[in-house]
XYZ file of C-alpha atoms in Angstrom:
388
model
C 124.271 -17.459 88.843
C 122.180 -17.642 92.176
C 121.200 -20.901 94.402
C 117.893 -21.877 93.970
C 117.043 -20.551 97.637
C 118.351 -17.305 96.482
C 116.399 -16.912 93.784
C 113.090 -17.555 95.690
C 113.660 -15.097 98.278
C 114.427 -12.073 96.009
C 110.911 -12.912 94.716
C 109.446 -12.333 97.526
C 111.372 -9.441 98.462
C 110.782 -7.874 94.759
C 106.902 -8.801 95.463
C 106.868 -7.495 98.972
C 108.962 -4.275 98.481
C 107.431 -0.963 99.898
C 104.207 -2.701 100.710
C 103.861 -2.147 104.188
C 100.756 -3.377 104.246
C 100.917 -6.223 102.791
C 104.712 -7.339 105.000
C 102.699 -6.982 107.990
C 99.941 -8.926 107.157
C 102.346 -12.112 105.780
C 104.370 -12.262 108.814
C 100.788 -12.101 110.839
C 99.975 -15.293 108.809
C 103.294 -16.656 109.719
C 103.315 -16.288 112.799
C 99.338 -17.600 113.478
C 100.031 -21.073 110.857
C 103.154 -21.152 113.401
C 102.242 -20.336 117.334
C 98.652 -21.099 116.897
C 99.575 -25.278 116.222
C 101.876 -24.670 118.937
C 99.459 -23.279 121.232
C 97.538 -26.177 120.621
C 99.919 -28.903 120.856
C 102.079 -28.023 123.740
C 100.110 -25.686 125.903
C 97.983 -28.452 128.320
C 93.860 -27.738 128.365
C 92.845 -25.161 130.369
C 95.707 -23.016 129.849
C 94.666 -19.315 129.443
C 96.851 -19.281 126.055
C 95.480 -23.009 124.621
C 93.641 -23.062 121.282
C 91.059 -25.624 120.713
C 91.379 -27.720 117.972
C 87.482 -26.589 116.379
C 88.998 -23.360 116.842
C 91.964 -23.824 114.553
C 89.101 -25.346 112.204
C 87.330 -22.536 112.318
C 90.701 -20.192 111.347
C 91.604 -22.657 108.478
C 87.768 -21.867 107.111
C 88.361 -18.133 107.241
C 92.011 -18.697 105.985
C 90.249 -20.006 103.317
C 87.940 -17.312 102.792
C 90.436 -14.562 102.619
C 92.466 -16.673 99.388
C 88.821 -16.058 97.802
C 88.359 -12.605 99.153
C 92.037 -11.709 97.525
C 91.183 -13.536 94.101
C 88.119 -11.365 93.730
C 90.480 -8.212 94.787
C 92.968 -8.712 92.140
C 89.883 -9.027 89.387
C 87.838 -5.505 90.987
C 90.977 -3.979 92.379
C 93.729 -3.844 89.755
C 91.075 -5.181 86.136
C 88.249 -3.050 87.302
C 86.122 -6.213 86.590
C 83.330 -6.341 89.358
C 82.647 -10.177 89.659
C 79.493 -11.616 91.421
C 80.004 -14.610 90.268
C 83.771 -16.183 92.271
C 81.215 -17.875 94.542
C 81.386 -20.376 91.421
C 84.825 -21.010 90.777
C 85.013 -21.062 94.602
C 82.512 -24.224 94.473
C 83.821 -26.196 91.801
C 87.105 -25.984 93.676
C 85.595 -27.450 96.418
C 82.906 -30.054 94.538
C 86.844 -31.478 92.661
C 88.524 -32.061 95.941
C 85.038 -33.030 97.444
C 84.416 -35.783 95.333
C 88.862 -37.589 95.598
C 87.765 -37.278 99.443
C 84.423 -39.506 98.483
C 86.591 -41.974 96.521
C 88.467 -42.181 100.095
C 85.594 -43.591 101.653
C 85.424 -47.089 99.578
C 83.333 -49.688 102.054
C 83.148 -47.890 104.384
C 79.987 -45.975 103.439
C 76.773 -46.679 104.668
C 75.773 -49.334 101.726
C 79.056 -50.239 102.081
C 79.965 -50.276 97.252
C 83.107 -49.403 97.033
C 83.634 -47.963 94.148
C 79.804 -46.204 94.517
C 79.643 -43.237 96.721
C 76.677 -43.233 98.403
C 73.910 -41.131 97.011
C 74.730 -42.626 93.941
C 73.858 -46.350 95.707
C 70.694 -44.396 97.105
C 69.899 -42.848 93.539
C 70.272 -46.905 92.148
C 73.236 -45.473 89.970
C 75.309 -49.003 88.430
C 78.427 -47.603 87.222
C 80.959 -44.465 88.120
C 80.022 -41.778 85.582
C 82.641 -41.404 83.369
C 84.105 -37.833 84.762
C 84.358 -39.438 88.471
C 87.106 -41.329 86.964
C 90.127 -40.521 88.242
C 89.233 -39.072 91.213
C 90.951 -41.270 93.624
C 94.341 -39.871 93.033
C 94.868 -37.138 94.788
C 97.347 -35.406 91.751
C 94.598 -35.863 89.826
C 92.207 -34.190 92.142
C 94.078 -31.186 92.522
C 94.933 -30.824 88.800
C 90.853 -30.529 88.469
C 90.779 -27.608 91.330
C 92.640 -25.553 89.104
C 92.024 -26.730 85.468
C 88.079 -26.903 85.869
C 87.735 -23.137 87.334
C 89.939 -22.321 85.300
C 88.945 -23.833 82.000
C 85.393 -22.428 83.016
C 86.998 -18.562 83.738
C 88.692 -18.901 80.392
C 85.462 -19.779 78.348
C 83.544 -17.398 80.122
C 86.033 -14.904 79.908
C 87.017 -15.210 76.132
C 83.470 -14.760 75.012
C 82.771 -11.937 77.281
C 85.487 -10.073 76.335
C 85.612 -10.690 72.729
C 82.394 -9.211 72.556
C 83.297 -6.119 74.315
C 81.255 -6.444 77.658
C 81.737 -4.722 80.386
C 80.895 -2.756 83.573
C 77.549 -3.911 84.855
C 76.607 -6.434 81.908
C 79.285 -8.619 82.881
C 78.440 -8.182 86.517
C 75.286 -9.792 85.565
C 76.739 -11.946 83.700
C 78.835 -13.351 86.292
C 75.978 -13.613 88.635
C 73.718 -15.322 86.119
C 77.130 -18.041 85.660
C 76.959 -18.860 89.412
C 73.141 -18.373 89.508
C 72.849 -21.568 86.631
C 74.868 -23.465 88.152
C 73.965 -23.748 91.451
C 70.765 -25.240 89.415
C 72.691 -27.388 87.496
C 73.994 -29.102 90.376
C 70.669 -28.742 92.348
C 69.565 -31.895 90.047
C 70.827 -34.901 91.224
C 70.967 -36.935 87.509
C 74.221 -34.018 87.568
C 75.568 -37.102 89.662
C 77.141 -34.558 92.220
C 74.645 -35.378 95.495
C 71.625 -33.098 94.265
C 70.535 -30.854 97.087
C 72.427 -32.470 100.090
C 75.887 -32.182 98.424
C 78.920 -34.619 99.369
C 80.115 -34.632 102.771
C 80.839 -37.376 105.893
C 84.644 -37.208 104.213
C 86.377 -39.951 106.123
C 90.401 -39.289 104.954
C 92.705 -37.387 103.285
C 96.230 -38.754 101.903
C 95.384 -41.468 104.638
C 94.828 -39.361 107.723
C 91.684 -39.215 109.479
C 90.426 -35.761 109.625
C 88.780 -36.250 112.646
C 92.634 -36.368 114.135
C 93.873 -32.953 115.354
C 97.239 -32.944 113.679
C 95.175 -33.383 110.440
C 93.207 -30.272 111.432
C 96.204 -28.086 112.201
C 97.562 -29.259 108.636
C 94.715 -28.531 106.696
C 95.409 -24.780 108.865
C 98.844 -24.157 108.152
C 98.292 -25.258 104.144
C 95.940 -22.514 104.248
C 98.080 -20.311 105.353
C 101.348 -21.150 103.137
C 98.730 -21.074 100.205
C 97.670 -17.814 101.399
C 100.448 -15.984 101.724
C 101.811 -17.932 98.065
C 99.274 -16.705 96.301
C 99.432 -13.468 98.132
C 102.693 -13.201 96.876
C 102.026 -14.148 93.416
C 99.189 -11.422 93.302
C 101.704 -8.800 94.091
C 103.978 -10.264 91.851
C 101.452 -9.147 89.146
C 100.507 -6.296 90.246
C 103.761 -4.922 90.556
C 105.247 -5.835 86.687
C 104.366 -4.392 83.007
C 101.433 -6.804 82.979
C 99.821 -5.819 86.792
C 100.647 -1.711 85.725
C 98.528 -2.315 82.062
C 95.499 -4.356 84.241
C 95.379 -1.113 86.259
C 95.753 1.214 82.915
C 92.687 -0.518 81.455
C 90.915 -0.197 84.871
C 91.238 3.252 84.135
C 90.598 4.100 80.587
C 90.370 1.121 78.971
C 89.417 2.457 75.451
C 92.996 4.876 75.111
C 94.866 1.486 76.500
C 93.595 -0.833 73.748
C 93.924 2.113 71.362
C 97.933 2.762 72.271
C 97.694 -1.264 70.915
C 97.566 -3.448 74.029
C 95.746 -7.150 73.477
C 93.560 -5.804 76.293
C 91.154 -8.696 76.092
C 94.419 -10.881 76.460
C 95.576 -9.086 79.533
C 91.723 -9.370 81.447
C 91.268 -12.817 80.502
C 95.067 -13.643 81.575
C 94.034 -12.034 85.365
C 90.920 -12.910 85.642
C 91.814 -16.765 84.459
C 94.455 -16.335 87.624
C 91.932 -15.320 90.366
C 89.279 -18.050 89.112
C 92.270 -20.313 89.754
C 92.972 -18.859 93.157
C 89.179 -19.339 94.294
C 89.141 -23.118 92.953
C 92.320 -23.518 95.471
C 90.612 -21.773 98.391
C 87.557 -23.981 98.097
C 89.529 -26.697 97.950
C 90.968 -25.874 100.894
C 88.051 -25.299 102.424
C 86.273 -28.529 101.571
C 88.368 -30.392 104.011
C 87.808 -28.030 106.767
C 83.914 -27.616 106.760
C 83.488 -30.682 106.484
C 80.453 -30.396 103.248
C 79.922 -29.566 100.268
C 76.938 -28.446 98.290
C 74.975 -26.396 95.979
C 74.393 -23.533 98.375
C 78.042 -22.523 97.531
C 77.270 -21.439 94.308
C 74.131 -19.136 95.335
C 74.865 -15.659 94.188
C 74.429 -14.108 97.806
C 78.207 -15.516 98.523
C 79.596 -14.404 95.710
C 77.723 -10.298 97.221
C 79.348 -11.204 100.766
C 82.915 -12.056 98.971
C 82.677 -7.970 97.278
C 81.211 -6.620 100.475
C 84.431 -8.211 102.674
C 86.982 -6.514 100.197
C 84.918 -3.320 100.174
C 85.099 -3.039 103.672
C 89.148 -4.433 103.793
C 90.197 -2.018 101.172
C 89.996 -1.970 97.514
C 93.273 -2.772 95.590
C 95.412 -3.270 98.152
C 95.094 -7.316 98.086
C 96.140 -7.262 101.601
C 92.961 -5.309 102.612
C 90.836 -8.042 101.473
C 92.558 -10.624 103.639
C 91.927 -7.724 106.160
C 88.042 -7.257 105.248
C 87.132 -10.897 104.848
C 88.583 -12.519 108.247
C 87.026 -9.657 110.206
C 83.421 -9.561 108.734
C 83.402 -13.640 109.088
C 84.876 -13.288 112.906
C 81.794 -10.826 113.585
C 79.736 -13.155 111.766
C 80.363 -16.083 113.298
C 79.746 -13.666 116.614
C 76.685 -12.703 115.605
C 75.316 -15.756 114.924
C 75.596 -17.047 118.445
C 74.524 -13.837 119.964
C 72.242 -12.750 117.990
C 71.364 -14.790 115.235
C 68.003 -13.161 113.201
C 70.557 -10.019 113.423
C 73.175 -10.897 110.985
C 71.609 -9.900 107.705
C 71.334 -6.617 109.017
C 74.213 -5.920 110.432
C 76.014 -7.768 106.916
C 74.207 -4.785 105.578
C 75.109 -1.702 107.657
C 78.036 -2.874 107.379
C 78.482 -1.997 103.997
C 76.433 0.863 103.727
C 78.382 2.507 106.086
C 80.991 1.608 104.548
C 79.855 3.097 101.317
C 79.088 6.242 103.095
C 81.956 6.748 105.595
C 84.618 4.302 104.507
C 84.921 4.430 100.618
C 88.253 3.226 100.556
C 87.784 0.836 102.656
C 89.261 0.415 106.556
C 92.750 0.183 105.471
C 92.492 3.062 103.063
C 90.794 5.024 105.847
C 93.346 4.205 108.199
C 96.355 5.352 105.795
C 94.141 8.600 105.431
C 94.479 9.205 109.324
C 97.875 8.045 109.290
C 99.033 10.468 106.451
C 96.605 13.666 108.155
C 98.744 12.754 111.441
C 102.173 13.174 109.259
C 100.886 16.107 107.708
C 100.072 18.075 111.448
C 103.574 16.827 112.972
C 105.498 17.823 109.470
C 103.066 20.932 109.436
C 104.333 21.902 113.618
C 107.811 21.026 113.123
C 107.988 23.319 109.992
C 106.409 26.225 112.045
C 109.006 25.837 114.729
C 111.211 25.918 112.284
C 110.290 29.153 111.225
C 110.160 30.333 114.277
C 114.136 29.421 115.453
C 114.876 31.013 112.174
C 113.270 34.340 112.476
């Protein structure tokens, strides 16, 4: 019987075997979460390789977006479900973490109430709502980060898949779901901060969110979560379940005719994807310092689809690359040319559809294969000349 460490190593190696792009992506993220904090703490300010703490928080936000893109690629790339509502699962995970962070403020809020958050005092709430109970405990908040998006995905997926809703109709339903949640969370009586959402967080697990060490720890935690989620998704895809999921994507009716539980498999993968999106939202909130109903906006979910399409659908690591590249470009455009960003995003999507139908990763793979064929043909011609 193998030791626990050896078994974990075997699982990781098995998941990444034959996945060169994934190996490079995982190693790059691993190197980033090791060396970037070192560049911040060990190198003095003014050193050309010094990394500012603000930059680390920004990169942590990008990694949480990459985790969300990974979740979308799992269902879209390998199951064929174009979800335009994954922003809802992301936001729900974020709200669960935000509720914990709000409870940690205690009597340090504007109104000094040790139990009620400031917005509840302002709205004359007399007691803490029942659904806020337990969020003063970190373990309970983490449980809700997983359970709330997972439960919503289970109920929605069960009803949709059992009704055989698919294609564009399912996409519209996912978009309607996130839009309905956005409208609900905007209402003050819902008890989630209304239009302003949840903000003014102080600390997490007793550590101040303003400290550089806490920001670095959150960045590392997000990178680790992204690596672990990638390995989990790759393990699922490499398994028999993953092969059946791809069969459903390509020929659902034939897969159903062969006796597979198509609805159950679609539901399982959809729930897993929603849970990953919820974790992404939970890691996002303490790094940006706010969560509001705007995160439910359908445009956000559509933007995630653009990340996946540009990076390379059905590659997993392509979704990560797309999220990182586009969000870096967004940050640059919003500083240099703020009025142009939305047009640039639309242009990127059009260009990727016309000239990069397989995304950047697919384009690179095609070019590499083309070079290999060219070299192989030249070697073959030389061999034939020598033989002649």
